Coordinates of C-alpha atoms and ligand atoms in Angstrom, one line a residue:
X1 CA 81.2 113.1 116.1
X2 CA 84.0 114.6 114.0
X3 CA 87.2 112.9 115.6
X4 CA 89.2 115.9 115.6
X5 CA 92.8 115.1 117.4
X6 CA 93.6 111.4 118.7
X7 CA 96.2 111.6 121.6
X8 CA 98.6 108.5 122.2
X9 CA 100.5 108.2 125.4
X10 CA 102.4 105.6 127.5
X11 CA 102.7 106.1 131.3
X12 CA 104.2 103.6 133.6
X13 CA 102.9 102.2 136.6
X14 CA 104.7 99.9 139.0
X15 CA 102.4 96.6 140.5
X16 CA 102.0 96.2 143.6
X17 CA 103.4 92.6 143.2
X18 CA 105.0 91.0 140.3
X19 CA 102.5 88.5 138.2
X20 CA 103.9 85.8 136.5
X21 CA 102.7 83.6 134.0
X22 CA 104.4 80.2 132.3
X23 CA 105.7 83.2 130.0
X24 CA 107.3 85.1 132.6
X25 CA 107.2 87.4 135.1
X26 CA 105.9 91.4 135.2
X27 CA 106.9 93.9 137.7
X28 CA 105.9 97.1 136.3
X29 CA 103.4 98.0 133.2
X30 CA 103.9 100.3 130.3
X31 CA 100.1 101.2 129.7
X32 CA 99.2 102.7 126.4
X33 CA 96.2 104.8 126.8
X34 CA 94.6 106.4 123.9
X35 CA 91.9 109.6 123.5
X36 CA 90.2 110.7 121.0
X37 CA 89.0 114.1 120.7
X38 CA 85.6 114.8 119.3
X39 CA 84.2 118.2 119.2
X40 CA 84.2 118.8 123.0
X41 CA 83.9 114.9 123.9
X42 CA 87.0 113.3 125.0
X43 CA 86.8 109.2 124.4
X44 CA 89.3 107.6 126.4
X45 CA 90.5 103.9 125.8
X46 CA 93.7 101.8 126.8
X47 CA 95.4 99.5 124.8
X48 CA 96.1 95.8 126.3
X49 CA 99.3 95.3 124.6
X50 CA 101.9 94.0 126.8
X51 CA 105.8 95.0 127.5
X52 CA 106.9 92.1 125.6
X53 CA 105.8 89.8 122.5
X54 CA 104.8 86.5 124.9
X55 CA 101.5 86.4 125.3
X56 CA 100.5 87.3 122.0
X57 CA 102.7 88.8 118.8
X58 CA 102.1 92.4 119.5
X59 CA 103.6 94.6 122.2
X60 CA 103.6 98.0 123.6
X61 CA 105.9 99.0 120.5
X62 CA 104.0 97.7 117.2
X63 CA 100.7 98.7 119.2
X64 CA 102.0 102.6 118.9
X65 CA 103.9 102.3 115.6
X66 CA 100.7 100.6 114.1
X67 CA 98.6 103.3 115.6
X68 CA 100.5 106.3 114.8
X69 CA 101.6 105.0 111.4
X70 CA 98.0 103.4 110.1
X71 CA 94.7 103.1 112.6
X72 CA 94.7 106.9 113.4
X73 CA 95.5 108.5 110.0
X74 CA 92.1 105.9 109.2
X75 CA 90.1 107.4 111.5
X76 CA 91.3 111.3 112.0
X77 CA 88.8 113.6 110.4
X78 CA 86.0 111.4 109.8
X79 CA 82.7 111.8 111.3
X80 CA 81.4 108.8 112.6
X81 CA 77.9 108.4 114.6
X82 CA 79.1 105.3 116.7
X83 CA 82.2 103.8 118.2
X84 CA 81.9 100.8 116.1
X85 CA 81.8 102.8 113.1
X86 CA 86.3 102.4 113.7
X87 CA 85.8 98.7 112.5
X88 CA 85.1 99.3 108.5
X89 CA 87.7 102.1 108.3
X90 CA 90.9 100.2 110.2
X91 CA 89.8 97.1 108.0
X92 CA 92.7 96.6 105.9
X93 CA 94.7 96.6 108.3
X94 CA 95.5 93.0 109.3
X95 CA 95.8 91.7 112.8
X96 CA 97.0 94.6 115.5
X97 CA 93.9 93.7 117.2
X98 CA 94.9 95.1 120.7
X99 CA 95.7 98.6 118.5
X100 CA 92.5 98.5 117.1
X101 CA 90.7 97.9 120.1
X102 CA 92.1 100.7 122.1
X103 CA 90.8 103.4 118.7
X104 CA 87.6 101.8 118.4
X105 CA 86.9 101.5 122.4
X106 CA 87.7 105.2 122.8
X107 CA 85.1 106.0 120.5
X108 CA 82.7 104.2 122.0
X109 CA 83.6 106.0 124.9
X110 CA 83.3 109.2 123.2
X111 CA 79.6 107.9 121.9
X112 CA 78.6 107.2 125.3
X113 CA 79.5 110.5 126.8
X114 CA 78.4 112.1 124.0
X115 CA 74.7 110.8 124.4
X116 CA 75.1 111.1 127.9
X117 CA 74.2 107.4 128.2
X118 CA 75.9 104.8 130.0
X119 CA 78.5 102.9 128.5
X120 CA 77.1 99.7 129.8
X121 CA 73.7 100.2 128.4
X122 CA 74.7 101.6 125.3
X123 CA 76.9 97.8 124.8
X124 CA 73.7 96.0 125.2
X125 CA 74.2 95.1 129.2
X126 CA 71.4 94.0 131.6
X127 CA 73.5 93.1 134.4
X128 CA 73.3 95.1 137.2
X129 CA 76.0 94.0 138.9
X130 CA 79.0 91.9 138.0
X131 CA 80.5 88.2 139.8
X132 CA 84.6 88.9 140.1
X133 CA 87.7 86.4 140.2
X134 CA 91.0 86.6 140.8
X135 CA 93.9 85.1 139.0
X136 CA 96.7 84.6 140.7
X137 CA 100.3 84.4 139.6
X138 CA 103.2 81.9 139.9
X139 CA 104.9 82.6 143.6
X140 CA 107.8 81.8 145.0
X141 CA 106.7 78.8 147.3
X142 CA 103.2 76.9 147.0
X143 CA 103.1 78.4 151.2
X144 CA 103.0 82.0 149.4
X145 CA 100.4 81.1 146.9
X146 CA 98.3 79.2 149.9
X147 CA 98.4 82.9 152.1
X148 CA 97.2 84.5 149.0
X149 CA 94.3 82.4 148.0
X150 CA 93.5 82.8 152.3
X151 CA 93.4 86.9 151.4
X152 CA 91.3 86.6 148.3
X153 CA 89.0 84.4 149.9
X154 CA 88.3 86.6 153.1
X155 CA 88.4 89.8 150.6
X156 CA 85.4 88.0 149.2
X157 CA 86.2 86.9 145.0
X158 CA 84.0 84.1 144.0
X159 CA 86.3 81.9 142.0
X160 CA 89.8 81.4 142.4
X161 CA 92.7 81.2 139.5
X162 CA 95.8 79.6 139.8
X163 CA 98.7 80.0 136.8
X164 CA 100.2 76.7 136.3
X165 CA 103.0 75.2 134.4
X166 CA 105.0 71.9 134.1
X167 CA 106.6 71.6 137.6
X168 CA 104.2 74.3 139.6
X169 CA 100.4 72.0 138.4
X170 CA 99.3 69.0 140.0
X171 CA 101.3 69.7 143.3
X172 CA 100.1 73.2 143.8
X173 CA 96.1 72.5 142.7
X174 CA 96.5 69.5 145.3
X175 CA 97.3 71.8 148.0
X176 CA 95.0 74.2 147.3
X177 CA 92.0 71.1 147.0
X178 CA 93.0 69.9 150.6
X179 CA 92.8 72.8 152.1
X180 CA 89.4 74.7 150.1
X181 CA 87.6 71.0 148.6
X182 CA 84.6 73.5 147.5
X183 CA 85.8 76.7 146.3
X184 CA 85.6 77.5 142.3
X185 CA 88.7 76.6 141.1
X186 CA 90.1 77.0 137.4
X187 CA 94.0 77.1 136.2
X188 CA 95.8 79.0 133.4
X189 CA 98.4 77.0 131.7
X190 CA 99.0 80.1 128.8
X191 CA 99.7 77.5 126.4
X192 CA 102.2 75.6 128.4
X193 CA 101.7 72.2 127.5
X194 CA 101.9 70.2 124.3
X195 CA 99.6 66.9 123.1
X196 CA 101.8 64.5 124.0
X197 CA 101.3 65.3 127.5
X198 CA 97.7 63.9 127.6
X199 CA 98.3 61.3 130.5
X200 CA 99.6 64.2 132.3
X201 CA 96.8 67.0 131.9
X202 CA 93.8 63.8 132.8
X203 CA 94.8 64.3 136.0
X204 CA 93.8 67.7 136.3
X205 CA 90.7 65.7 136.5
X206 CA 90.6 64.7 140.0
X207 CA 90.5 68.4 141.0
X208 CA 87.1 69.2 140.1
X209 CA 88.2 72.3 138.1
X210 CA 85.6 74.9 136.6
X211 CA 87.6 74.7 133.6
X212 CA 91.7 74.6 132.5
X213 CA 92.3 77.8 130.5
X214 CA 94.3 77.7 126.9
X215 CA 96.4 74.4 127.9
X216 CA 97.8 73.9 124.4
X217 CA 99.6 76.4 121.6
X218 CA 97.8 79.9 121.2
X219 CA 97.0 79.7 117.6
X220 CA 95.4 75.8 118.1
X221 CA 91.7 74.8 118.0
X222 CA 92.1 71.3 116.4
X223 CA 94.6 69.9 119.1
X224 CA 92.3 71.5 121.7
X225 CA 89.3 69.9 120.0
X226 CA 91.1 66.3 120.7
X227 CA 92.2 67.3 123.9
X228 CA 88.8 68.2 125.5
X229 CA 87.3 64.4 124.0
X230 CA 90.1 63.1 126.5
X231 CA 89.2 65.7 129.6
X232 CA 85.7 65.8 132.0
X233 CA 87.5 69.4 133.1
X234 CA 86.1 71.7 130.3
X235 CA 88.5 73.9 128.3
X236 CA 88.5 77.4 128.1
X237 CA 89.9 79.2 125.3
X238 CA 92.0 82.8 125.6
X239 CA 94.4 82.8 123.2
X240 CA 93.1 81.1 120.4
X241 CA 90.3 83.0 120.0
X242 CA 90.6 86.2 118.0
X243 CA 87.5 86.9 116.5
X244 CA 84.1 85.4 116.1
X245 CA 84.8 83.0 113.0
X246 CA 87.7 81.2 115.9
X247 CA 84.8 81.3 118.8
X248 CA 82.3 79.7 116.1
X249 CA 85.2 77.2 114.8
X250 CA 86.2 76.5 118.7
X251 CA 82.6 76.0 119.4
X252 CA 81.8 73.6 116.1
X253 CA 84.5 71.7 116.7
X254 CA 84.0 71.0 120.6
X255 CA 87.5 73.0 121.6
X256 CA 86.2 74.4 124.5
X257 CA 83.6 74.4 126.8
X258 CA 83.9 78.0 128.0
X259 CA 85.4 81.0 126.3
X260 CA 87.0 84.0 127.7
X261 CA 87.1 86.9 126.0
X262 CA 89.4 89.9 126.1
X263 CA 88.3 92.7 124.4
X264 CA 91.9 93.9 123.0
X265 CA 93.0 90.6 122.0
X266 CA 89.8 89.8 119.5
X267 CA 90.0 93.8 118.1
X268 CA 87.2 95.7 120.3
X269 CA 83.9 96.2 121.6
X270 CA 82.3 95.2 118.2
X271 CA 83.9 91.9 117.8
X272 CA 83.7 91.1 121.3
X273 CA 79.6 91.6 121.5
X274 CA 79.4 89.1 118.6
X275 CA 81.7 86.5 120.5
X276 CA 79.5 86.6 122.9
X277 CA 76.6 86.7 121.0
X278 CA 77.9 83.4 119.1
X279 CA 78.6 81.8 122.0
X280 CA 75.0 83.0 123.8
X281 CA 73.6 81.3 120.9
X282 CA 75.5 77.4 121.3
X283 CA 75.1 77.6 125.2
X284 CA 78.5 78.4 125.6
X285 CA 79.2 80.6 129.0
X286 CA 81.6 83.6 128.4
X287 CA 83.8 85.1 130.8
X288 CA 85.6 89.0 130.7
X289 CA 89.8 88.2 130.7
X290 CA 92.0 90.5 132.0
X291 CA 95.2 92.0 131.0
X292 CA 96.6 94.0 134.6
X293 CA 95.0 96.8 132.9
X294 CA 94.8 100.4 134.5
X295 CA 91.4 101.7 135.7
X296 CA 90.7 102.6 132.4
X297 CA 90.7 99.1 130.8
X298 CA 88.9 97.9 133.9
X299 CA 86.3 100.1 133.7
X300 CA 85.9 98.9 129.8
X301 CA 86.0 95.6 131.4
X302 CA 83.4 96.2 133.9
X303 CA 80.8 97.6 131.4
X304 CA 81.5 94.5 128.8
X305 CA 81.1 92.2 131.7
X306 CA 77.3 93.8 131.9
X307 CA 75.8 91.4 129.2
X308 CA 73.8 88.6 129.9
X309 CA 76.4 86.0 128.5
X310 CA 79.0 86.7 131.3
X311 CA 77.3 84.0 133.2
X312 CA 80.9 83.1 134.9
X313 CA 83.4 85.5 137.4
X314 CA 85.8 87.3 135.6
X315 CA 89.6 88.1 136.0
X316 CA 88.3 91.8 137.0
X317 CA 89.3 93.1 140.5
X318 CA 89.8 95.5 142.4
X319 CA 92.2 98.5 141.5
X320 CA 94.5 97.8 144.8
X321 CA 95.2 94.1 143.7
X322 CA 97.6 96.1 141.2
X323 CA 98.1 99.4 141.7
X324 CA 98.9 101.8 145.0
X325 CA 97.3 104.5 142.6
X326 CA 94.8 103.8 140.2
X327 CA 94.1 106.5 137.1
X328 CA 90.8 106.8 137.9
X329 CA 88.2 108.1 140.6
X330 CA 86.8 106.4 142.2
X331 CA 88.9 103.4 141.9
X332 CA 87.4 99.6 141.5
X333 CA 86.3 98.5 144.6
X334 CA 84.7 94.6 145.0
X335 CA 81.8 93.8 148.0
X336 CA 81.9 91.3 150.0
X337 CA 80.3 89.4 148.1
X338 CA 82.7 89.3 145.2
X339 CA 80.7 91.3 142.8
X340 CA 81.7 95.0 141.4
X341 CA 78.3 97.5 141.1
X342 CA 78.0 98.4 137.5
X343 CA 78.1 102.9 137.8
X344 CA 75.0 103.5 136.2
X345 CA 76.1 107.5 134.9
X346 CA 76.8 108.9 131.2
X347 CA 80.3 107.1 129.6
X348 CA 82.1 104.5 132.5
X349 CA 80.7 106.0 135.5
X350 CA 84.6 106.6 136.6
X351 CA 86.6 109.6 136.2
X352 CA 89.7 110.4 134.2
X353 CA 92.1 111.5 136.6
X354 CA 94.4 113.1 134.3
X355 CA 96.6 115.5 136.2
X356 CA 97.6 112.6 137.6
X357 CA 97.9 110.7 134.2
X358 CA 100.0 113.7 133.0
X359 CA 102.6 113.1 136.2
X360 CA 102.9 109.6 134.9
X361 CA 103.4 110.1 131.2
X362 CA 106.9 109.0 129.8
X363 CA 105.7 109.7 125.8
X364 CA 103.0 111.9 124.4
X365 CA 101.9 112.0 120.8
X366 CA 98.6 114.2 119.3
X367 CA 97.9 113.3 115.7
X368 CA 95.0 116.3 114.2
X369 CA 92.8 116.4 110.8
X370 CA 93.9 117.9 108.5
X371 CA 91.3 120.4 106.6
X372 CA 90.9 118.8 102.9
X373 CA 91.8 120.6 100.3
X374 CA 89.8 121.4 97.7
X375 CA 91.4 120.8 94.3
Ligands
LIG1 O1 96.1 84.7 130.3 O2 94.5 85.6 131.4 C1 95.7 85.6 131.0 C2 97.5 88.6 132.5 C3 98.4 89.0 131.4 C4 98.3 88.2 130.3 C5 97.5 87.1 130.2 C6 96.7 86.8 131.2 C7 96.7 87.5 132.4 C8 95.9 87.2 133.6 C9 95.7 88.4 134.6 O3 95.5 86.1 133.9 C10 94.3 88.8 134.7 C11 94.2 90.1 135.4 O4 94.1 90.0 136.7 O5 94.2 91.2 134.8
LIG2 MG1 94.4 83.3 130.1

C-alpha cells in the first residue's frame, strides 16, 4: 500500500449529556478523525485526543500540529505492507501517542480493507462477541446518578462505573451498594487522590468493588505499588500506562491488579496488542477504555476488544449513550445481554458515513507525496 494523500479533519459533535470527570466537565467533542489514502483504499482512524490538556498532556491542538507538522510527512509516500509498519517510521518522534495512534490505526484500517479481511481477525481476535460497561459521569445530585445506573441496568451493561472524587466517593458508592448489593461495580478517581489519603481510600473496601481505576497521579506506578499492599479492592491502571515497558513495570511491581488499555493513549494498535500480550502472560485481565469517541474509534474499540485477554466489560457502548447521530452505519447497538456482536465483514464491519462527516467538518487538511526527484 503506497499511502498516497493523508486527510486530517476535526468535526464537532454535541453529547447527548455532559460527562464529567474529577478533571471537569465535557459538553460537546472536537473529534479528530484522520484517512489515509492508499491506492483506491481509504483507512480511516480517529484520534482520542481531548478538547483540553487534563486527562493527559496532549490535546486536540498538539495532536493536529504534531500530525501535520511530523507523523504524516513520516509516513506520506512510503509503501508499507501493514498498518503497524507506521510504528518504526514515527519513531523519533517522542510521546504524541494519541497522534500516532490515529496514523498508525488508519492504516491498519487500510490493511484490513485492503485484504478484504476483517479488522478483528487481522488484530489477532477470537472473541465473537464482546461484554460492555458503562461509565458514568459526575451528576448533579447522587438521585440523578441513582436514575441513571436504573436505565443502564434495564438497557442491559454488565458492569457499572461510577467517576468519583473527594466529596462525591464513599457517599455515592454507599447508595449505589444499598440499593444494587450484587451488581459489578468499579469507580474512576482520574488521579484524584494523593498517598496521604490511605485511611480514606481503605474504605472503598467495604464496597466490594471490581477494582478502583488510576486513584493516584497519572505518571505514578511506585505510589500505586504501595497503595494496592494497603487495598483488598484491586487497582486498575489508565493513565499510567503508556506503553508495554509501564504495563510490565506496573505488573513487576504489584501496581495493579487489572489494566485498561486505551489504544490512543499507549500509541496504537501495535503497542496495544503487546500490552495485552504482557499482561496475558502474568494473569493480568485487560479491559478496552474509552475516550467518548465517535463511531469510528468505537468501532476500533470494538475490534481490539476481540482478543482473548479482554476477559473484563469495557467502557464501550452504545452510539446513543453519546451521540443523537453517530458517523457511522449502522451505529453501535448493545443486546440485552450487555454484549456488542463483533461484524464479521472486510475492515470494521461499519460504514463511513461521510456526507454526513463532510456536513460536520469545521477544518480540513490533505497532505500528498510528493514524486522524488531524481538528482
Ligand atoms: O478515565 O476512562 C477514563 C472519558 C474521557 C477521558 C477519560 C476517561 C473517560 C471515560 C469515558 O471514563 C469512557 C467512555 O464512555 O468512552
Ligand atoms: Mg479511566
Amino acid at each position: 500500500m503506497k499511502i498516497e494523500a493523508v486527510t486530517l479533519r476535526e468535526i464537532r459533535m454535541p453529547l447527548v449529556h455532559f460527562f464529567e470527570t474529577s478533571f471537569g466537565r465535557t459538553y460537546s467533542r472536537r473529534v479528530l478523525l484522520v484517512t489515509v489514502h492508499c491506492e483506491g483504499v481509504d483507512g480511516w482512524a480517529e484520534c482520542v485526543a481531548d478538547e483540553r490538556p487534563f486527562y493527559s498532556s496532549e490535546w486536540v491542538e498538539t495532536a493536529w500540529a504534531t500530525m501535520e507538522q511530523f507523523l504524516v510527512p513520516a509516513v506520506l509516500g512510503q509503501t508499507l505492507s501493514r498498518g503497524g509498519d507506521t510504528v518504526a517510521l514515527m519513531s523519533r518522534v517522542r510521546g504524541h501517542r494519541m497522534a500516532k495512534a490515529a496514523i498508525e490505526n488508519a492504516l491498519w484500517d487500510a490493511e484490513a480493507k485492503q485484504k478484504q479481511r476483517p479488522l478483528w481477525k487481522l488484530l489477532g481476535g477470537t472473541r465473537q462477541e464482546i461484554q460492555c460497561g458503562v461509565s458514568i459521569g459526575i451528576q448533579d445530585t447522587v438521585e440523578q446518578l441513582l436514575e441513571k445506573v436504573e436505565l443502564e441496568l434495564a438497557a442491559g451493561y454488565g458492569r457499572i462505573k461510577v467517576k468519583v472524587k473527594p466529596g462525591w466517593d464513599l457517599n455515592v458508592l454507599e447508595r449505589i451498594r444499598s440499593r444494587w448489593p450484587h451488581i459489578l461495580l468499579s469507580c474512576d478517581a482520574n488521579s484524584a487522590y494523593r498517598m496521604d489519603e490511605v485511611e480514606h481510600l481503605r474504605k472503598f473496601d467495604q464496597f466490594n468493588l471490581l477494582m478502583i481505576e488510576q486513584p493516584l497521579w497519572n505518571d505514578d506506578i511506585y505510589y500505586h505499588a504501595r497503595l494496592q499492599r494497603e487495598l483488598r479492592t484491586a487497582i486498575c491502571l489508565d493513565e499510567s500506562i503508556e506503553h508495554v515497558r509501564d504495563a510490565t513495570e506496573a505488573v513487576e511491581t504489584g501496581a495493579c491488579r487489572i489494566i485498561n488499555i486505551k489504544v490512543g493513549r499507549v500509541g496504537g494498535f501495535t503497542e496495544a496488542k503487546k500490552i495485552h500480550h504482557i499482561c496475558q502472560t502474568h494473569n493480568i485481565p485487560v479491559w478496552c477504555g474509552g475516550m467518548l469517541e465517535s463511531g469510528i474509534g468505537r468501532a476500533h474499540n470494538i475490534a481490539l476488544s476481540s482478543l482473548e485477554n479482554f476477559r473484563l466489560p469495557g467502557d464501550v457502548s452504545a452510539s446513543k449513550r453519546y451521540w443523537k447521530e453517530d458517523i457511522i452505519e449502522p451505529s453501535v447497538e448493545v443486546t440485552s445481554q450487555g454484549t456488542i456482536p463483533i461484524r464479521d465483514e472486510p475492515g470494521t464491519g461499519y460504514r463511513i458515513r461521510e456526507d454526513l462527516i463532510e456536513k460536520l467538518t469545521v477544518r480540513k487538511q490533505t497532505l500528498r507525496a510528493v514524486a522524488h526527484r531524481v538528482v
